XYZ file of C-alpha atoms in Angstrom:
700
model
C 120.554 99.230 131.191
C 124.290 98.305 133.361
C 127.547 100.363 132.112
C 131.052 98.428 132.988
C 132.134 102.017 133.474
C 129.191 101.779 136.142
C 128.715 99.211 138.593
C 124.976 99.925 139.129
C 122.191 99.953 137.042
C 121.015 103.599 135.420
C 117.092 104.964 135.153
C 115.540 102.948 131.734
C 111.658 104.574 131.444
C 109.859 107.965 132.184
C 108.359 105.904 135.589
C 111.500 104.701 136.809
C 110.782 101.166 135.083
C 112.860 100.281 132.313
C 115.299 101.482 134.890
C 142.479 126.324 116.501
C 141.722 122.968 114.550
C 140.224 122.159 111.421
C 138.881 118.910 110.008
C 137.220 118.920 106.400
C 135.798 115.511 105.358
C 136.048 116.366 101.539
C 140.614 116.756 102.301
C 139.807 113.410 104.096
C 138.851 111.908 101.018
C 140.921 113.192 98.524
C 143.531 112.416 100.882
C 142.601 108.148 100.844
C 141.830 108.542 97.300
C 145.218 109.339 96.869
C 147.209 107.005 99.216
C 145.200 103.974 97.414
C 145.655 105.120 94.299
C 149.442 105.190 95.298
C 149.672 102.517 96.889
C 148.659 99.963 94.559
C 151.628 101.592 92.302
C 154.673 102.182 95.318
C 156.009 97.598 95.045
C 155.952 98.113 91.488
C 153.344 95.281 90.535
C 149.820 96.657 88.165
C 146.741 95.690 90.152
C 145.178 97.058 93.640
C 144.756 93.422 94.743
C 148.591 92.962 94.670
C 149.877 95.786 95.442
C 147.639 95.622 98.930
C 149.546 92.247 99.234
C 152.319 94.182 100.464
C 155.625 92.344 101.500
C 157.148 89.786 104.271
C 160.422 90.702 105.383
C 161.098 87.232 108.349
C 157.866 88.047 111.192
C 157.389 91.450 109.178
C 154.611 91.490 107.535
C 154.543 95.593 105.390
C 151.032 96.483 104.390
C 150.257 99.449 102.465
C 147.936 101.745 103.872
C 146.456 105.281 103.574
C 147.967 107.638 104.493
C 151.337 105.672 104.625
C 152.778 101.488 105.244
C 151.430 99.503 108.508
C 153.484 96.522 109.549
C 152.671 93.595 111.690
C 155.096 91.110 113.904
C 153.583 87.522 112.817
C 155.186 86.370 115.584
C 153.827 88.481 118.354
C 150.680 90.868 116.948
C 152.764 94.044 117.783
C 152.297 96.587 114.634
C 153.621 100.289 113.689
C 153.330 101.871 111.388
C 155.473 104.361 108.603
C 153.605 107.466 108.278
C 153.874 109.125 104.360
C 156.166 111.605 105.634
C 158.513 109.202 107.388
C 157.026 109.193 110.850
C 156.782 106.288 112.897
C 154.182 104.948 115.420
C 153.321 102.611 117.561
C 149.576 101.371 117.231
C 149.986 97.521 119.374
C 152.244 96.324 121.167
C 152.839 92.241 121.405
C 149.308 90.478 122.502
C 148.791 88.582 125.132
C 146.706 85.283 125.233
C 144.928 83.749 127.901
C 147.981 82.156 130.351
C 150.306 83.192 128.692
C 152.058 84.734 125.769
C 150.522 83.211 121.645
C 153.137 80.632 121.514
C 155.225 80.230 118.473
C 153.573 80.977 114.874
C 152.887 79.081 111.870
C 154.426 79.618 108.676
C 153.433 82.591 106.652
C 151.445 81.695 104.141
C 150.767 84.836 101.259
C 147.336 85.944 99.819
C 145.544 88.245 97.556
C 145.720 91.052 99.756
C 147.633 90.460 102.603
C 149.087 87.113 104.967
C 148.212 84.281 106.715
C 149.203 82.227 109.565
C 148.803 80.742 113.322
C 149.153 80.159 116.431
C 148.571 76.922 116.790
C 149.566 76.326 120.805
C 146.080 78.588 121.540
C 144.050 77.923 118.589
C 144.709 81.179 116.283
C 144.245 81.639 113.333
C 144.958 85.247 111.781
C 144.450 86.829 108.497
C 146.323 90.906 108.169
C 145.140 92.760 105.283
C 144.640 96.096 103.267
C 140.749 97.166 102.959
C 139.721 100.777 102.330
C 143.018 101.880 103.448
C 142.665 100.112 106.923
C 144.801 97.804 107.929
C 142.032 94.626 108.952
C 143.592 91.748 111.495
C 140.713 88.837 112.417
C 141.868 86.803 114.535
C 139.480 82.994 114.991
C 139.788 80.532 117.664
C 139.366 77.282 117.728
C 138.458 76.545 120.975
C 137.472 78.940 124.432
C 139.778 81.668 125.238
C 140.538 85.161 125.151
C 143.487 87.468 123.770
C 144.123 90.889 125.097
C 144.914 92.239 122.028
C 145.463 95.628 120.615
C 147.348 97.578 123.381
C 147.339 101.317 122.416
C 149.186 104.272 123.785
C 151.876 103.195 124.364
C 153.736 105.124 121.643
C 155.664 107.857 123.863
C 154.033 110.519 121.560
C 150.403 109.764 122.025
C 148.805 112.781 123.457
C 145.979 112.533 123.813
C 143.381 109.450 123.850
C 139.466 109.950 121.796
C 136.639 107.739 123.569
C 132.918 107.118 122.670
C 131.572 107.333 125.665
C 128.760 108.684 125.187
C 128.752 112.035 122.635
C 132.472 111.137 122.877
C 135.098 112.402 124.615
C 139.447 113.448 123.618
C 141.652 113.381 126.672
C 144.677 113.993 126.764
C 146.598 110.949 128.604
C 148.886 113.093 131.033
C 145.764 114.861 132.192
C 145.613 113.965 135.736
C 141.523 113.699 136.373
C 141.284 111.255 134.355
C 144.033 108.945 135.632
C 142.673 109.184 138.700
C 140.730 105.697 139.569
C 136.501 105.489 138.570
C 136.052 106.946 142.498
C 137.497 110.115 141.481
C 135.288 110.339 138.553
C 138.787 108.552 135.980
C 139.395 106.435 133.458
C 142.473 104.556 135.371
C 141.222 100.565 136.328
C 137.860 100.903 134.701
C 136.747 98.381 131.881
C 134.081 99.033 129.442
C 132.093 96.569 127.656
C 132.753 98.176 124.094
C 129.874 96.861 122.206
C 127.294 98.009 125.714
C 129.474 100.613 126.835
C 130.913 103.091 123.820
C 128.306 104.729 122.030
C 130.314 103.756 118.945
C 132.098 100.628 118.486
C 135.811 102.399 117.909
C 138.646 104.288 120.387
C 141.317 105.884 119.112
C 144.719 108.801 119.617
C 146.502 111.824 118.118
C 150.381 111.826 118.597
C 152.728 114.946 119.539
C 152.812 117.191 116.556
C 148.536 116.805 115.872
C 148.199 119.913 117.466
C 148.844 123.122 117.558
C 150.533 125.151 119.408
C 147.663 126.878 120.306
C 145.714 123.763 121.399
C 143.286 124.083 118.234
C 145.516 121.999 115.721
C 146.853 122.943 112.441
C 143.818 122.428 109.799
C 146.595 121.298 106.982
C 146.211 117.656 107.249
C 149.675 116.677 108.278
C 149.081 115.848 111.903
C 149.292 112.401 113.142
C 147.198 109.724 114.977
C 145.608 105.803 114.816
C 141.890 105.122 114.758
C 140.879 101.472 115.825
C 137.499 99.815 114.851
C 136.074 97.369 116.326
C 133.173 95.328 113.926
C 133.028 92.043 116.309
C 131.774 94.169 119.715
C 130.487 91.727 120.738
C 132.639 89.737 123.466
C 135.248 92.941 123.471
C 136.131 94.725 126.399
C 138.562 97.917 127.251
C 140.466 98.223 129.828
C 142.491 101.862 130.944
C 145.034 101.871 132.327
C 147.557 104.967 134.285
C 151.307 104.487 133.039
C 153.476 107.006 134.220
C 150.850 109.299 134.089
C 149.588 108.689 131.309
C 146.459 106.741 129.831
C 146.714 103.358 127.943
C 144.493 101.287 126.623
C 143.822 97.269 126.248
C 141.349 95.824 124.321
C 139.992 91.658 125.433
C 137.868 89.782 123.132
C 136.617 86.300 124.735
C 136.607 84.169 122.272
C 133.202 81.487 123.079
C 131.622 79.075 121.125
C 128.123 79.360 122.776
C 127.849 82.700 123.418
C 129.279 82.737 119.165
C 131.983 84.889 119.819
C 134.898 82.647 118.408
C 136.080 84.968 115.251
C 138.114 88.686 116.690
C 137.884 91.735 113.861
C 140.028 95.128 114.414
C 141.035 97.650 111.649
C 143.740 100.166 112.019
C 143.462 104.040 110.126
C 146.069 106.193 110.224
C 144.640 109.405 110.549
C 146.134 112.784 111.044
C 145.462 113.057 114.721
C 142.356 115.358 114.910
C 139.935 114.688 117.679
C 137.013 113.290 115.576
C 138.608 111.198 113.147
C 138.206 107.862 114.308
C 134.178 108.729 113.753
C 135.008 109.908 110.603
C 136.882 106.332 110.382
C 133.631 104.514 111.220
C 130.853 107.046 109.192
C 133.329 105.923 106.331
C 133.653 102.235 106.709
C 129.852 102.316 108.105
C 129.132 104.052 104.010
C 131.617 101.410 102.535
C 129.688 98.319 103.802
C 126.208 99.703 102.732
C 125.469 100.148 106.889
C 125.208 104.181 107.061
C 121.266 105.415 106.882
C 119.656 108.623 106.248
C 117.181 110.232 107.835
C 116.371 112.058 104.076
C 115.264 108.591 103.327
C 113.460 108.077 105.956
C 111.983 110.930 105.631
C 111.140 110.084 102.051
C 109.468 106.881 103.454
C 107.738 108.600 106.009
C 107.171 111.506 105.869
C 105.717 112.464 109.671
C 109.770 111.835 109.819
C 110.145 115.280 109.052
C 108.289 116.662 111.673
C 112.315 116.153 113.662
C 113.856 118.382 112.136
C 113.991 121.316 114.730
C 111.795 119.984 117.088
C 112.996 120.160 120.527
C 112.065 116.876 122.636
C 109.318 116.390 126.105
C 107.987 114.477 128.148
C 104.268 115.408 129.116
C 103.318 114.973 132.686
C 100.133 116.598 134.111
C 98.166 119.366 131.972
C 101.170 119.508 129.364
C 99.974 115.647 127.839
C 96.254 117.230 127.000
C 95.294 119.444 123.919
C 94.929 122.596 126.477
C 99.140 121.890 127.180
C 99.193 122.005 123.531
C 97.627 124.778 122.744
C 99.933 127.151 126.150
C 102.836 125.930 123.381
C 101.844 127.449 120.909
C 100.825 130.211 122.103
C 104.348 130.059 123.557
C 105.393 129.899 119.950
C 106.333 126.354 120.344
C 107.028 125.456 116.076
C 108.041 121.625 116.871
C 107.858 119.542 119.269
C 108.470 115.757 120.243
C 106.493 115.390 122.505
C 106.078 111.514 124.538
C 103.999 110.073 127.634
C 104.322 107.166 130.305
C 102.217 104.299 130.074
C 100.649 104.699 133.304
C 97.306 104.901 134.127
C 96.388 108.683 131.742
C 98.579 108.252 128.979
C 97.977 111.678 126.341
C 94.068 111.307 125.065
C 93.130 111.461 121.436
C 92.094 114.654 122.237
C 95.402 115.996 122.949
C 97.323 113.854 120.175
C 94.831 115.833 117.666
C 96.086 118.825 118.818
C 99.477 117.902 119.314
C 99.354 116.836 115.295
C 98.083 120.079 114.201
C 99.623 121.566 115.726
C 102.926 120.080 114.080
C 104.597 117.845 116.565
C 105.408 114.332 117.076
C 103.399 112.132 119.551
C 103.907 109.132 120.582
C 104.153 106.362 123.826
C 106.904 104.958 125.763
C 106.717 101.238 125.962
C 108.876 98.787 125.984
C 109.480 94.590 124.928
C 112.251 94.366 127.167
C 110.902 93.535 130.805
C 107.509 90.938 132.244
C 106.016 90.717 135.967
C 103.046 88.930 137.162
C 99.934 90.520 135.628
C 98.797 90.662 139.121
C 101.257 92.491 140.084
C 102.768 94.369 137.625
C 104.172 97.882 138.811
C 104.346 99.208 134.818
C 101.102 98.313 132.358
C 104.513 97.455 130.033
C 105.497 94.884 132.107
C 101.707 92.888 131.763
C 101.355 90.521 129.093
C 98.900 88.824 128.096
C 98.708 84.875 128.016
C 101.776 82.937 129.748
C 104.613 85.617 128.295
C 105.664 85.389 132.237
C 107.150 83.690 133.235
C 107.284 81.409 129.628
C 109.672 84.390 127.368
C 111.757 84.801 130.383
C 115.945 84.595 129.313
C 117.632 82.051 131.666
C 120.913 82.414 132.169
C 123.340 78.831 132.237
C 122.625 77.611 136.007
C 119.021 78.317 134.700
C 118.475 81.287 136.585
C 115.739 83.782 135.491
C 118.060 87.657 133.915
C 116.034 89.730 136.513
C 113.959 93.045 135.055
C 114.531 96.153 135.424
C 115.158 97.372 138.900
C 115.263 93.810 140.381
C 111.349 93.659 138.756
C 110.390 90.672 136.962
C 112.982 88.838 134.217
C 113.971 90.115 130.883
C 112.011 88.634 127.990
C 113.755 86.970 125.069
C 113.820 88.828 121.414
C 113.604 85.367 120.343
C 110.387 83.825 122.076
C 109.015 87.454 121.225
C 109.998 87.341 116.763
C 109.204 82.687 117.377
C 105.525 83.684 118.805
C 104.891 86.923 116.633
C 103.419 85.264 113.726
C 100.464 83.602 115.377
C 99.892 85.077 118.770
C 100.764 89.062 117.709
C 102.161 89.990 121.016
C 103.826 92.242 119.535
C 101.744 94.239 117.311
C 99.200 94.133 119.194
C 100.902 95.678 122.270
C 101.568 98.757 119.650
C 97.992 98.841 118.527
C 96.824 99.348 121.812
C 99.598 102.209 122.100
C 99.096 104.203 119.793
C 95.196 103.971 119.723
C 95.314 107.621 120.501
C 96.804 108.623 116.752
C 100.538 109.127 117.667
C 102.433 108.782 115.014
C 105.477 108.309 117.329
C 107.474 105.802 118.972
C 110.380 104.855 121.778
C 110.857 101.493 122.176
C 113.261 102.040 125.569
C 115.805 100.288 125.822
C 115.881 97.580 121.934
C 118.595 99.690 120.002
C 121.465 100.197 123.135
C 124.342 97.967 124.201
C 122.549 95.720 126.600
C 121.629 92.290 124.679
C 121.411 89.388 126.149
C 122.725 85.508 125.848
C 119.348 82.542 126.809
C 119.510 79.668 127.504
C 116.148 78.288 127.807
C 115.611 75.141 125.789
C 113.348 76.586 122.443
C 114.229 80.049 122.089
C 117.703 79.832 123.014
C 119.961 83.276 121.474
C 123.133 84.732 121.391
C 124.263 88.087 121.634
C 123.971 88.720 118.008
C 120.884 86.934 117.611
C 119.477 89.315 120.303
C 120.516 92.651 118.278
C 118.946 91.139 115.419
C 116.012 90.536 116.234
C 115.465 93.310 118.285
C 116.965 94.824 114.992
C 113.711 92.878 112.656
C 111.283 94.431 114.905
C 112.284 98.201 115.078
C 112.664 97.460 111.642
C 108.374 96.881 111.214
C 107.914 99.139 113.855
C 109.066 101.721 111.511
C 107.765 101.910 108.412
C 104.556 102.595 110.114
C 106.005 105.097 113.354
C 108.397 107.878 113.533
C 110.938 105.161 116.203
C 113.162 105.645 118.336
C 115.359 104.042 120.901
C 117.644 104.311 124.139
C 121.077 105.176 123.198
C 121.072 104.016 119.805
C 123.937 101.994 119.195
C 125.413 102.307 115.395
C 123.965 99.360 114.446
C 119.978 100.590 114.710
C 120.877 103.790 112.937
C 119.123 102.358 109.647
C 115.844 102.044 111.306
C 115.687 104.166 113.936
C 114.938 108.577 113.425
C 116.106 109.497 117.128
C 117.130 108.495 119.959
C 117.011 109.589 123.302
C 120.382 108.928 125.569
C 123.387 109.149 123.310
C 124.072 112.405 123.904
C 125.205 111.863 127.080
C 128.579 110.737 128.317
C 127.932 108.966 131.489
C 130.180 109.057 134.694
C 130.033 106.724 137.320
C 128.631 108.697 140.199
C 126.240 109.318 138.655
C 123.856 106.265 139.211
C 124.719 106.263 142.549
C 123.467 110.079 142.848
C 120.433 108.273 141.004
C 119.563 105.924 143.086
C 120.234 108.831 146.461
C 116.161 109.483 145.755
C 115.999 112.035 149.135
C 118.735 114.669 146.568
C 117.459 112.760 142.825
C 114.106 112.790 143.494
C 111.667 109.798 143.946
C 109.224 108.662 140.940
C 106.242 110.845 142.506
C 103.560 112.222 142.530
C 102.175 111.160 139.754
C 101.649 113.691 137.179
C 104.949 115.525 138.349
C 107.708 112.767 139.103
C 110.234 114.396 141.609
C 112.645 112.017 139.518
C 113.066 114.258 136.897
C 111.608 117.219 137.661
C 113.602 117.585 140.867
C 116.692 120.194 139.437
C 120.005 119.138 141.120
C 123.666 119.633 142.142
C 125.925 116.960 140.712
C 129.061 116.442 141.854
C 132.119 117.799 140.529
C 133.700 114.925 139.199
C 130.644 114.237 138.108
C 130.468 117.855 136.687
C 133.416 117.243 135.497
C 133.518 114.203 133.874
C 130.489 114.286 131.657
C 129.982 118.000 131.050
C 133.194 119.636 131.023
C 133.525 121.784 127.343
C 137.765 121.193 126.992
C 136.864 116.754 126.530
C 133.692 116.912 124.856
C 134.362 116.539 121.062
C 131.042 115.429 119.002
C 132.402 111.685 117.912
C 128.502 110.597 117.771
C 127.232 113.633 115.567
C 130.752 113.590 113.359
C 129.788 109.301 112.782
C 125.835 109.898 112.055
C 124.143 113.205 111.814
C 121.880 113.412 108.929
C 120.930 109.327 110.040
C 119.917 110.006 112.912
C 119.052 112.555 115.310
C 120.276 112.403 119.045
C 119.563 113.872 122.109
C 120.482 113.809 126.490
C 118.682 110.657 128.414
C 115.639 111.570 129.305
C 116.419 112.080 133.269
C 118.489 114.635 132.624
C 115.970 117.283 131.713
C 117.347 120.702 130.201
C 116.019 122.077 133.843
C 118.074 118.823 135.985
C 120.747 120.786 136.068
C 120.416 123.514 136.513
C 123.828 124.952 136.620
C 124.819 122.523 133.437
C 122.027 125.054 131.175
C 124.015 127.133 129.819
C 126.837 124.706 128.410
C 124.326 121.655 127.424
C 122.262 124.644 125.587
C 125.822 125.420 123.922
C 126.623 122.124 123.060
C 123.401 122.171 121.716
C 123.305 124.377 119.383
C 126.614 123.352 118.724
C 126.166 120.100 117.841
C 123.203 120.588 115.798
C 120.747 118.333 118.726
C 117.806 119.196 120.393
C 117.576 119.886 123.896
C 115.894 117.138 126.053
C 112.396 118.225 128.169
C 110.456 117.165 130.906
C 106.955 119.621 130.959
C 104.058 119.881 133.193
C 101.812 122.920 134.031
C 103.877 124.283 136.400
C 107.468 123.902 134.696
C 104.993 125.230 131.244
C 104.466 128.478 133.084
C 108.175 128.589 134.622
C 110.305 128.215 131.691
C 107.527 127.874 128.409
C 108.946 131.230 127.081
C 112.979 130.307 127.937
C 111.711 127.003 125.829
C 110.461 128.503 123.071
C 113.254 131.196 122.446
C 115.722 128.430 122.639
C 113.576 126.368 120.203
C 113.086 129.440 117.832
C 116.745 129.797 117.378
C 117.107 125.616 117.012
C 114.638 124.959 114.858
C 116.376 126.754 111.124
C 119.115 125.245 111.817
C 118.044 121.989 112.110
C 115.369 122.634 109.694
C 118.637 123.505 107.351
C 121.705 121.006 108.926
C 119.642 117.778 110.387
C 119.831 115.519 107.639
C 123.057 116.671 106.615
C 126.953 115.226 108.072
C 128.874 117.000 110.223
C 131.928 117.876 107.927
C 133.950 119.923 110.114
C 135.314 120.049 114.389
C 138.108 122.912 115.394
C 139.302 124.101 118.741
C 139.395 128.025 118.193
C 141.351 128.875 121.040
C 144.393 126.817 122.264
C 142.099 126.546 126.608
C 139.292 124.739 123.720
C 136.933 126.694 125.564
C 135.757 128.156 122.024
C 134.631 125.539 119.021
C 133.174 125.452 115.749
C 131.224 122.983 113.759
C 130.769 122.719 110.087
C 127.786 120.989 108.444
C 127.294 120.193 104.840
C 129.029 122.242 102.202
C 128.889 125.368 104.809
C 124.816 124.429 104.802
C 125.366 125.484 109.309
C 128.887 126.581 110.603
C 128.690 127.368 114.444
C 130.978 128.587 117.334
C 130.269 128.380 120.710
C 132.067 129.953 123.694
C 132.646 128.051 126.968
C 134.648 130.682 129.043
C 133.605 133.910 130.339
C 135.871 136.001 128.370
C 134.425 137.323 124.565
C 136.746 136.046 121.926
C 136.455 136.983 118.805
C 133.924 139.640 119.227
C 131.856 137.012 120.447
C 131.282 137.079 124.352
C 131.139 134.083 126.731
C 128.256 132.545 127.279
C 127.101 132.770 123.897
C 126.926 131.215 120.513
C 126.569 132.341 116.628
C 124.812 130.498 114.229
C 125.450 130.966 110.479
C 123.196 129.720 107.878
C 124.463 130.192 104.055
C 122.276 132.169 103.385
C 122.914 134.797 106.704
C 123.898 138.257 105.913
C 125.160 138.264 109.273
C 125.079 135.001 112.096
C 122.644 134.749 114.623
C 123.749 135.093 118.564
C 122.065 133.117 121.516
C 123.935 133.888 124.836
C 121.429 130.720 126.984
C 121.872 132.331 130.121
C 120.144 136.127 129.411
C 116.974 133.047 128.591
C 117.030 132.054 132.429
C 114.211 134.083 134.544
C 115.641 136.643 137.144
C 114.844 134.299 140.505
C 114.899 131.114 140.404
C 111.981 128.159 140.640
C 111.205 126.509 143.407
C 111.910 123.783 144.086
C 109.335 120.930 143.781
């Protein structure tokens, strides 16, 4: 899939085909409830709706929100706030529309929960109100155009920005590395498609005073910050700029009638400045709108889903995909695994699948419904379809040309065309039946849950990007009835139907795609039984390693929002052994976030790394079995340099402390992690580097 953070394509298939801060969720809920209760009486009126309507002073609309009062300038769409303790904050500067400002506003009309007005010169109408303790502003356009708003990070007290790039980042706004351009690993000058490049449709800022002198925060809920949620993420982008050595960000929404993006909504919430507060706000938003999935519910609906709890994930090759390979994993003491295999000429046979299921593992094929090629010359079985699926189902751009497929091969196929044909032709059902004839109980459907969706101009199966999402969601829901379903880099709109995801754990930096295209360095897609692209160890360039894996910038936004809904892992081409220099950091992050490690395995890697894998999986398994269905309730830094971090899951079900530094902290050595279940008398310790073989394996 492509990314506007990066200007290139990533790898989309295992065959080279379709390429001391405490945050208590319970405390936040109580604060929100109390704030809403206060809001209903603050204006001396009765009834929550009338209170939520706020007051209007000239062009300033004041609305009560959780934690204070939001102020919207109806003349410019500038937004500010007063917190309950009197702190004043700038949430957004004035908006700019295509071709200039918004123009003179029309008359303001009061509504039950706020007000509405318009900008006639730009054909825009606006409604603003309070909803669930947030300020919600909606823009609707009469004609095509764009608006750049909100303009964020301009408050002089802004200290850090929270960005859901993969699992998540918390970036000090003055950090020189991130204020550099993308070519040096930074953010300045880069643009992210909110619906495609971000793992969650949000961002946030913390303000000075929100974190204690040690850098770990106070944990008293008295800090300040803001969360920005964009439910209308399709057509919305977020651009970063460095102004005076400080990171700012501006959202731009394109109003396009044909694309179905004439409406734009942003919800603002005041937070305590915690680094995961925007994600916690989004989790609450999903729950309030009935869109938050539950892994427990998925297990009740399909008991095989429980096999994900405690499992590491691996794509298997050569001997590792045979019954004998499964027996090797069992002898090593690996109790739970998800095993995937590609759709090449030698998939896992029925005997291997039976052995895997008997061992308590999940097993399933890699597939994609997104790519089509001429069946006579297709280079992957997943791209060959019967009848005239290719080329009749190809997505066409406005100029009539095809939407070129993975890696410049074939075309992207229209989900609308498949949906229209499925009732009579059963192309997707037949494909699934063929792929799982060996008895597989899981399924990995590449790209369906990513943010890369398409508009199709083909007569007979026209489709907007929102329509593409809806079609993909419908077919994933059908698959999830019979299989433990996963997909790539799962966007939150798919969290209710997916059981697992590969990719949202990875905060991909620009330089990664360039490295993956450098085949002599990265490795190619051969030999067939152990493609170097997956098995050859590589060293990341320093700026890429820092952007992706420096723990002082990493925060669990995705897990805060969706842990307990689905199981999240890193991208499959970034197996645990692929990046030797990052192994300890990645193992600590996995245990801290309660997420599985991802591997690729063949006979050789089972021999060289099998005992290490087994030791890591045995440590992880009881922790994930206990907390995999729980929400992440706390994340905090314990040291000023952010190298010691702690998470809590559920109501104290699991507490994990990881030391990413080189010196001991409170008895925990550097490079080690302590995990304590509620029932444990003492923490369980893991020092991943001590498990690594003394002599590195020879390069493949």
